[in-house]
mmCIF file of N, CA, C and O in Angstrom:
data_model
loop_
_atom_site.group_PDB
_atom_site.id
_atom_site.type_symbol
_atom_site.label_atom_id
_atom_site.label_comp_id
_atom_site.label_asym_id
_atom_site.label_seq_id
_atom_site.Cartn_x
_atom_site.Cartn_y
_atom_site.Cartn_z
ATOM 1 N N UNK Y 1 -74.709 -37.229 57.033
ATOM 2 C CA UNK Y 1 -73.429 -37.575 57.627
ATOM 3 C C UNK Y 1 -72.475 -37.996 56.510
ATOM 4 O O UNK Y 1 -72.811 -38.794 55.661
ATOM 5 N N UNK Y 2 -71.290 -37.448 56.573
ATOM 6 C CA UNK Y 2 -70.287 -37.720 55.552
ATOM 7 C C UNK Y 2 -69.268 -38.744 56.013
ATOM 8 O O UNK Y 2 -69.545 -39.576 56.869
ATOM 9 N N UNK Y 3 -68.090 -38.628 55.441
ATOM 10 C CA UNK Y 3 -67.013 -39.568 55.726
ATOM 11 C C UNK Y 3 -66.066 -39.040 56.796
ATOM 12 O O UNK Y 3 -65.901 -37.833 56.947
ATOM 13 N N UNK Y 4 -65.414 -39.969 57.479
ATOM 14 C CA UNK Y 4 -64.348 -39.587 58.408
ATOM 15 C C UNK Y 4 -63.126 -39.208 57.582
ATOM 16 O O UNK Y 4 -63.046 -39.492 56.382
ATOM 17 N N UNK Y 5 -62.168 -38.583 58.224
ATOM 18 C CA UNK Y 5 -60.926 -38.218 57.523
ATOM 19 C C UNK Y 5 -60.231 -39.463 56.970
ATOM 20 O O UNK Y 5 -59.737 -39.472 55.856
ATOM 21 N N UNK Y 6 -60.206 -40.513 57.754
ATOM 22 C CA UNK Y 6 -59.555 -41.762 57.332
ATOM 23 C C UNK Y 6 -60.275 -42.386 56.143
ATOM 24 O O UNK Y 6 -59.641 -42.838 55.185
ATOM 25 N N UNK Y 7 -61.605 -42.421 56.188
ATOM 26 C CA UNK Y 7 -62.376 -42.999 55.086
ATOM 27 C C UNK Y 7 -62.205 -42.167 53.815
ATOM 28 O O UNK Y 7 -62.078 -42.720 52.714
ATOM 29 N N UNK Y 8 -62.177 -40.857 53.956
ATOM 30 C CA UNK Y 8 -61.990 -39.995 52.792
ATOM 31 C C UNK Y 8 -60.586 -40.172 52.210
ATOM 32 O O UNK Y 8 -60.415 -40.208 50.987
ATOM 33 N N UNK Y 9 -59.595 -40.321 53.052
ATOM 34 C CA UNK Y 9 -58.227 -40.558 52.581
ATOM 35 C C UNK Y 9 -58.172 -41.860 51.785
ATOM 36 O O UNK Y 9 -57.545 -41.923 50.723
ATOM 37 N N UNK Y 10 -58.836 -42.889 52.267
ATOM 38 C CA UNK Y 10 -58.863 -44.165 51.549
ATOM 39 C C UNK Y 10 -59.557 -44.014 50.200
ATOM 40 O O UNK Y 10 -59.097 -44.562 49.194
ATOM 41 N N UNK Y 11 -60.637 -43.259 50.175
ATOM 42 C CA UNK Y 11 -61.367 -43.022 48.932
ATOM 43 C C UNK Y 11 -60.503 -42.289 47.910
ATOM 44 O O UNK Y 11 -60.486 -42.630 46.733
ATOM 45 N N UNK Y 12 -59.735 -41.299 48.360
ATOM 46 C CA UNK Y 12 -58.854 -40.517 47.476
ATOM 47 C C UNK Y 12 -57.527 -41.220 47.210
ATOM 48 O O UNK Y 12 -56.749 -40.765 46.386
ATOM 49 N N UNK Y 13 -57.293 -42.303 47.925
ATOM 50 C CA UNK Y 13 -56.038 -43.047 47.828
ATOM 51 C C UNK Y 13 -54.836 -42.161 48.171
ATOM 52 O O UNK Y 13 -53.829 -42.118 47.464
ATOM 53 N N UNK Y 14 -54.988 -41.434 49.287
ATOM 54 C CA UNK Y 14 -53.911 -40.606 49.828
ATOM 55 C C UNK Y 14 -53.741 -40.954 51.302
ATOM 56 O O UNK Y 14 -54.569 -41.629 51.897
ATOM 57 N N UNK Y 15 -52.668 -40.459 51.894
ATOM 58 C CA UNK Y 15 -52.459 -40.692 53.316
ATOM 59 C C UNK Y 15 -53.390 -39.783 54.120
ATOM 60 O O UNK Y 15 -53.757 -38.696 53.679
ATOM 61 N N UNK Y 16 -53.728 -40.238 55.312
ATOM 62 C CA UNK Y 16 -54.616 -39.467 56.175
ATOM 63 C C UNK Y 16 -54.028 -38.096 56.469
ATOM 64 O O UNK Y 16 -54.751 -37.108 56.529
ATOM 65 N N UNK Y 17 -52.708 -38.007 56.595
ATOM 66 C CA UNK Y 17 -52.096 -36.708 56.891
ATOM 67 C C UNK Y 17 -52.293 -35.722 55.745
ATOM 68 O O UNK Y 17 -52.342 -34.517 55.979
ATOM 69 N N UNK Y 18 -52.447 -36.207 54.511
ATOM 70 C CA UNK Y 18 -52.731 -35.309 53.389
ATOM 71 C C UNK Y 18 -54.108 -34.672 53.563
ATOM 72 O O UNK Y 18 -54.290 -33.481 53.296
ATOM 73 N N UNK Y 19 -55.074 -35.456 54.022
ATOM 74 C CA UNK Y 19 -56.420 -34.930 54.264
ATOM 75 C C UNK Y 19 -56.377 -33.910 55.397
ATOM 76 O O UNK Y 19 -56.976 -32.831 55.295
ATOM 77 N N UNK Y 20 -55.655 -34.217 56.463
ATOM 78 C CA UNK Y 20 -55.525 -33.267 57.560
ATOM 79 C C UNK Y 20 -54.914 -31.951 57.074
ATOM 80 O O UNK Y 20 -55.332 -30.870 57.480
ATOM 81 N N UNK Y 21 -53.930 -32.052 56.184
ATOM 82 C CA UNK Y 21 -53.255 -30.856 55.678
ATOM 83 C C UNK Y 21 -54.197 -29.985 54.849
ATOM 84 O O UNK Y 21 -54.237 -28.770 55.029
ATOM 85 N N UNK Y 22 -54.970 -30.599 53.948
ATOM 86 C CA UNK Y 22 -55.857 -29.785 53.119
ATOM 87 C C UNK Y 22 -56.994 -29.176 53.929
ATOM 88 O O UNK Y 22 -57.474 -28.090 53.610
ATOM 89 N N UNK Y 23 -57.394 -29.832 54.998
ATOM 90 C CA UNK Y 23 -58.393 -29.250 55.896
ATOM 91 C C UNK Y 23 -57.780 -28.058 56.638
ATOM 92 O O UNK Y 23 -58.369 -26.983 56.703
ATOM 93 N N UNK Y 24 -56.573 -28.259 57.167
ATOM 94 C CA UNK Y 24 -55.901 -27.197 57.934
ATOM 95 C C UNK Y 24 -55.625 -25.963 57.095
ATOM 96 O O UNK Y 24 -55.673 -24.834 57.600
ATOM 97 N N UNK Y 25 -55.348 -26.159 55.808
ATOM 98 C CA UNK Y 25 -55.044 -25.026 54.940
ATOM 99 C C UNK Y 25 -56.286 -24.443 54.282
ATOM 100 O O UNK Y 25 -56.196 -23.491 53.516
ATOM 101 N N UNK Y 26 -57.451 -25.024 54.563
ATOM 102 C CA UNK Y 26 -58.703 -24.487 54.038
ATOM 103 C C UNK Y 26 -59.022 -24.894 52.609
ATOM 104 O O UNK Y 26 -59.931 -24.334 52.004
ATOM 105 N N UNK Y 27 -58.297 -25.860 52.069
ATOM 106 C CA UNK Y 27 -58.560 -26.286 50.695
ATOM 107 C C UNK Y 27 -59.827 -27.124 50.590
ATOM 108 O O UNK Y 27 -60.436 -27.187 49.522
ATOM 109 N N UNK Y 28 -60.218 -27.786 51.686
ATOM 110 C CA UNK Y 28 -61.537 -28.408 51.775
ATOM 111 C C UNK Y 28 -62.125 -28.044 53.129
ATOM 112 O O UNK Y 28 -61.400 -27.719 54.066
ATOM 113 N N UNK Y 29 -63.438 -28.067 53.197
ATOM 114 C CA UNK Y 29 -64.110 -27.719 54.453
ATOM 115 C C UNK Y 29 -64.906 -28.917 54.959
ATOM 116 O O UNK Y 29 -65.296 -29.796 54.184
ATOM 117 N N UNK Y 30 -65.119 -28.923 56.244
ATOM 118 C CA UNK Y 30 -65.881 -29.987 56.888
ATOM 119 C C UNK Y 30 -67.348 -29.608 56.960
ATOM 120 O O UNK Y 30 -67.708 -28.427 56.961
ATOM 121 N N UNK Y 31 -68.182 -30.610 57.051
ATOM 122 C CA UNK Y 31 -69.601 -30.395 57.274
ATOM 123 C C UNK Y 31 -69.811 -29.960 58.725
ATOM 124 O O UNK Y 31 -68.885 -30.035 59.542
ATOM 125 N N UNK Y 32 -71.009 -29.547 59.062
ATOM 126 C CA UNK Y 32 -71.315 -29.070 60.409
ATOM 127 C C UNK Y 32 -71.040 -30.132 61.470
ATOM 128 O O UNK Y 32 -70.658 -29.815 62.596
ATOM 129 N N UNK Y 33 -71.194 -31.403 61.098
ATOM 130 C CA UNK Y 33 -70.977 -32.485 62.064
ATOM 131 C C UNK Y 33 -69.519 -32.958 62.109
ATOM 132 O O UNK Y 33 -69.187 -33.917 62.774
ATOM 133 N N UNK Y 34 -68.632 -32.283 61.359
ATOM 134 C CA UNK Y 34 -67.217 -32.618 61.393
ATOM 135 C C UNK Y 34 -66.793 -33.675 60.393
ATOM 136 O O UNK Y 34 -65.635 -34.073 60.362
ATOM 137 N N UNK Y 35 -67.722 -34.139 59.556
ATOM 138 C CA UNK Y 35 -67.390 -35.142 58.550
ATOM 139 C C UNK Y 35 -67.122 -34.461 57.213
ATOM 140 O O UNK Y 35 -67.246 -33.249 57.076
ATOM 141 N N UNK Y 36 -66.790 -35.263 56.219
ATOM 142 C CA UNK Y 36 -66.429 -34.745 54.910
ATOM 143 C C UNK Y 36 -67.436 -35.221 53.872
ATOM 144 O O UNK Y 36 -67.686 -36.424 53.736
ATOM 145 N N UNK Y 37 -68.010 -34.273 53.132
ATOM 146 C CA UNK Y 37 -68.861 -34.594 51.989
ATOM 147 C C UNK Y 37 -67.901 -34.861 50.832
ATOM 148 O O UNK Y 37 -67.246 -33.953 50.322
ATOM 149 N N UNK Y 38 -67.798 -36.121 50.414
ATOM 150 C CA UNK Y 38 -66.785 -36.524 49.439
ATOM 151 C C UNK Y 38 -66.902 -35.777 48.116
ATOM 152 O O UNK Y 38 -65.897 -35.322 47.573
ATOM 153 N N UNK Y 39 -68.094 -35.634 47.583
ATOM 154 C CA UNK Y 39 -68.261 -34.970 46.286
ATOM 155 C C UNK Y 39 -67.841 -33.507 46.366
ATOM 156 O O UNK Y 39 -67.123 -33.001 45.493
ATOM 157 N N UNK Y 40 -68.273 -32.836 47.412
ATOM 158 C CA UNK Y 40 -67.924 -31.425 47.593
ATOM 159 C C UNK Y 40 -66.423 -31.268 47.833
ATOM 160 O O UNK Y 40 -65.779 -30.396 47.239
ATOM 161 N N UNK Y 41 -65.856 -32.119 48.669
ATOM 162 C CA UNK Y 41 -64.432 -32.048 48.976
ATOM 163 C C UNK Y 41 -63.582 -32.369 47.750
ATOM 164 O O UNK Y 41 -62.563 -31.714 47.516
ATOM 165 N N UNK Y 42 -64.010 -33.345 46.945
ATOM 166 C CA UNK Y 42 -63.274 -33.675 45.719
ATOM 167 C C UNK Y 42 -63.207 -32.464 44.795
ATOM 168 O O UNK Y 42 -62.150 -32.145 44.251
ATOM 169 N N UNK Y 43 -64.334 -31.795 44.615
ATOM 170 C CA UNK Y 43 -64.378 -30.623 43.744
ATOM 171 C C UNK Y 43 -63.475 -29.515 44.282
ATOM 172 O O UNK Y 43 -62.733 -28.882 43.516
ATOM 173 N N UNK Y 44 -63.525 -29.282 45.595
ATOM 174 C CA UNK Y 44 -62.690 -28.243 46.201
ATOM 175 C C UNK Y 44 -61.210 -28.596 46.083
ATOM 176 O O UNK Y 44 -60.377 -27.747 45.774
ATOM 177 N N UNK Y 45 -60.870 -29.848 46.362
ATOM 178 C CA UNK Y 45 -59.484 -30.303 46.326
ATOM 179 C C UNK Y 45 -58.929 -30.164 44.907
ATOM 180 O O UNK Y 45 -57.853 -29.618 44.694
ATOM 181 N N UNK Y 46 -59.700 -30.655 43.933
ATOM 182 C CA UNK Y 46 -59.242 -30.601 42.545
ATOM 183 C C UNK Y 46 -59.098 -29.163 42.050
ATOM 184 O O UNK Y 46 -58.151 -28.849 41.322
ATOM 185 N N UNK Y 47 -60.008 -28.286 42.457
ATOM 186 C CA UNK Y 47 -59.955 -26.893 42.021
ATOM 187 C C UNK Y 47 -58.771 -26.141 42.623
ATOM 188 O O UNK Y 47 -58.289 -25.171 42.041
ATOM 189 N N UNK Y 48 -58.292 -26.594 43.770
ATOM 190 C CA UNK Y 48 -57.209 -25.879 44.442
ATOM 191 C C UNK Y 48 -55.857 -26.568 44.321
ATOM 192 O O UNK Y 48 -54.908 -26.204 45.001
ATOM 193 N N UNK Y 49 -55.776 -27.571 43.446
ATOM 194 C CA UNK Y 49 -54.532 -28.315 43.278
ATOM 195 C C UNK Y 49 -53.841 -27.898 41.983
ATOM 196 O O UNK Y 49 -54.459 -27.873 40.920
ATOM 197 N N UNK Y 50 -52.567 -27.577 42.094
ATOM 198 C CA UNK Y 50 -51.751 -27.245 40.939
ATOM 199 C C UNK Y 50 -51.245 -28.555 40.332
ATOM 200 O O UNK Y 50 -50.426 -29.239 40.948
ATOM 201 N N UNK Y 51 -51.709 -28.924 39.147
ATOM 202 C CA UNK Y 51 -51.305 -30.200 38.556
ATOM 203 C C UNK Y 51 -49.785 -30.351 38.400
ATOM 204 O O UNK Y 51 -49.267 -31.453 38.472
ATOM 205 N N UNK Y 52 -49.091 -29.261 38.217
ATOM 206 C CA UNK Y 52 -47.636 -29.322 38.047
ATOM 207 C C UNK Y 52 -46.926 -29.768 39.317
ATOM 208 O O UNK Y 52 -45.778 -30.199 39.277
ATOM 209 N N UNK Y 53 -47.601 -29.662 40.457
ATOM 210 C CA UNK Y 53 -46.989 -30.036 41.725
ATOM 211 C C UNK Y 53 -47.348 -31.436 42.187
ATOM 212 O O UNK Y 53 -46.915 -31.858 43.253
ATOM 213 N N UNK Y 54 -48.110 -32.170 41.404
ATOM 214 C CA UNK Y 54 -48.476 -33.528 41.779
ATOM 215 C C UNK Y 54 -47.361 -34.479 41.393
ATOM 216 O O UNK Y 54 -46.879 -34.448 40.266
ATOM 217 N N UNK Y 55 -46.978 -35.325 42.301
ATOM 218 C CA UNK Y 55 -45.865 -36.246 42.084
ATOM 219 C C UNK Y 55 -46.086 -37.160 40.878
ATOM 220 O O UNK Y 55 -45.156 -37.418 40.111
ATOM 221 N N UNK Y 56 -47.289 -37.645 40.707
ATOM 222 C CA UNK Y 56 -47.554 -38.576 39.612
ATOM 223 C C UNK Y 56 -47.376 -37.918 38.249
ATOM 224 O O UNK Y 56 -47.114 -38.589 37.256
ATOM 225 N N UNK Y 57 -47.492 -36.609 38.184
ATOM 226 C CA UNK Y 57 -47.388 -35.903 36.908
ATOM 227 C C UNK Y 57 -46.018 -35.299 36.669
ATOM 228 O O UNK Y 57 -45.758 -34.760 35.592
ATOM 229 N N UNK Y 58 -45.139 -35.409 37.640
ATOM 230 C CA UNK Y 58 -43.811 -34.820 37.488
ATOM 231 C C UNK Y 58 -42.955 -35.705 36.576
ATOM 232 O O UNK Y 58 -42.970 -36.925 36.706
ATOM 233 N N UNK Y 59 -42.239 -35.076 35.649
ATOM 234 C CA UNK Y 59 -41.383 -35.868 34.764
ATOM 235 C C UNK Y 59 -40.222 -36.485 35.527
ATOM 236 O O UNK Y 59 -39.705 -35.915 36.469
ATOM 237 N N UNK Y 60 -39.850 -37.669 35.115
ATOM 238 C CA UNK Y 60 -38.702 -38.334 35.746
ATOM 239 C C UNK Y 60 -37.436 -37.989 34.976
ATOM 240 O O UNK Y 60 -37.460 -37.922 33.744
ATOM 241 N N UNK Y 61 -36.351 -37.745 35.683
ATOM 242 C CA UNK Y 61 -35.108 -37.345 35.010
ATOM 243 C C UNK Y 61 -34.476 -38.484 34.235
ATOM 244 O O UNK Y 61 -34.709 -39.601 34.360
#
């Protein structure tokens, strides 16, 4: 059994809606029981994220 969407969002320090979005777009997948395997999801999320589009990495004017 893995994590709930809310628990995974807290672990990643993102909003729950961000987790819902990456699930809906197929960037991470759920386990058979509907939970999230954090290690697997982290790898999938990181592999499918464009670093140039992350707010923390964007240059400030």
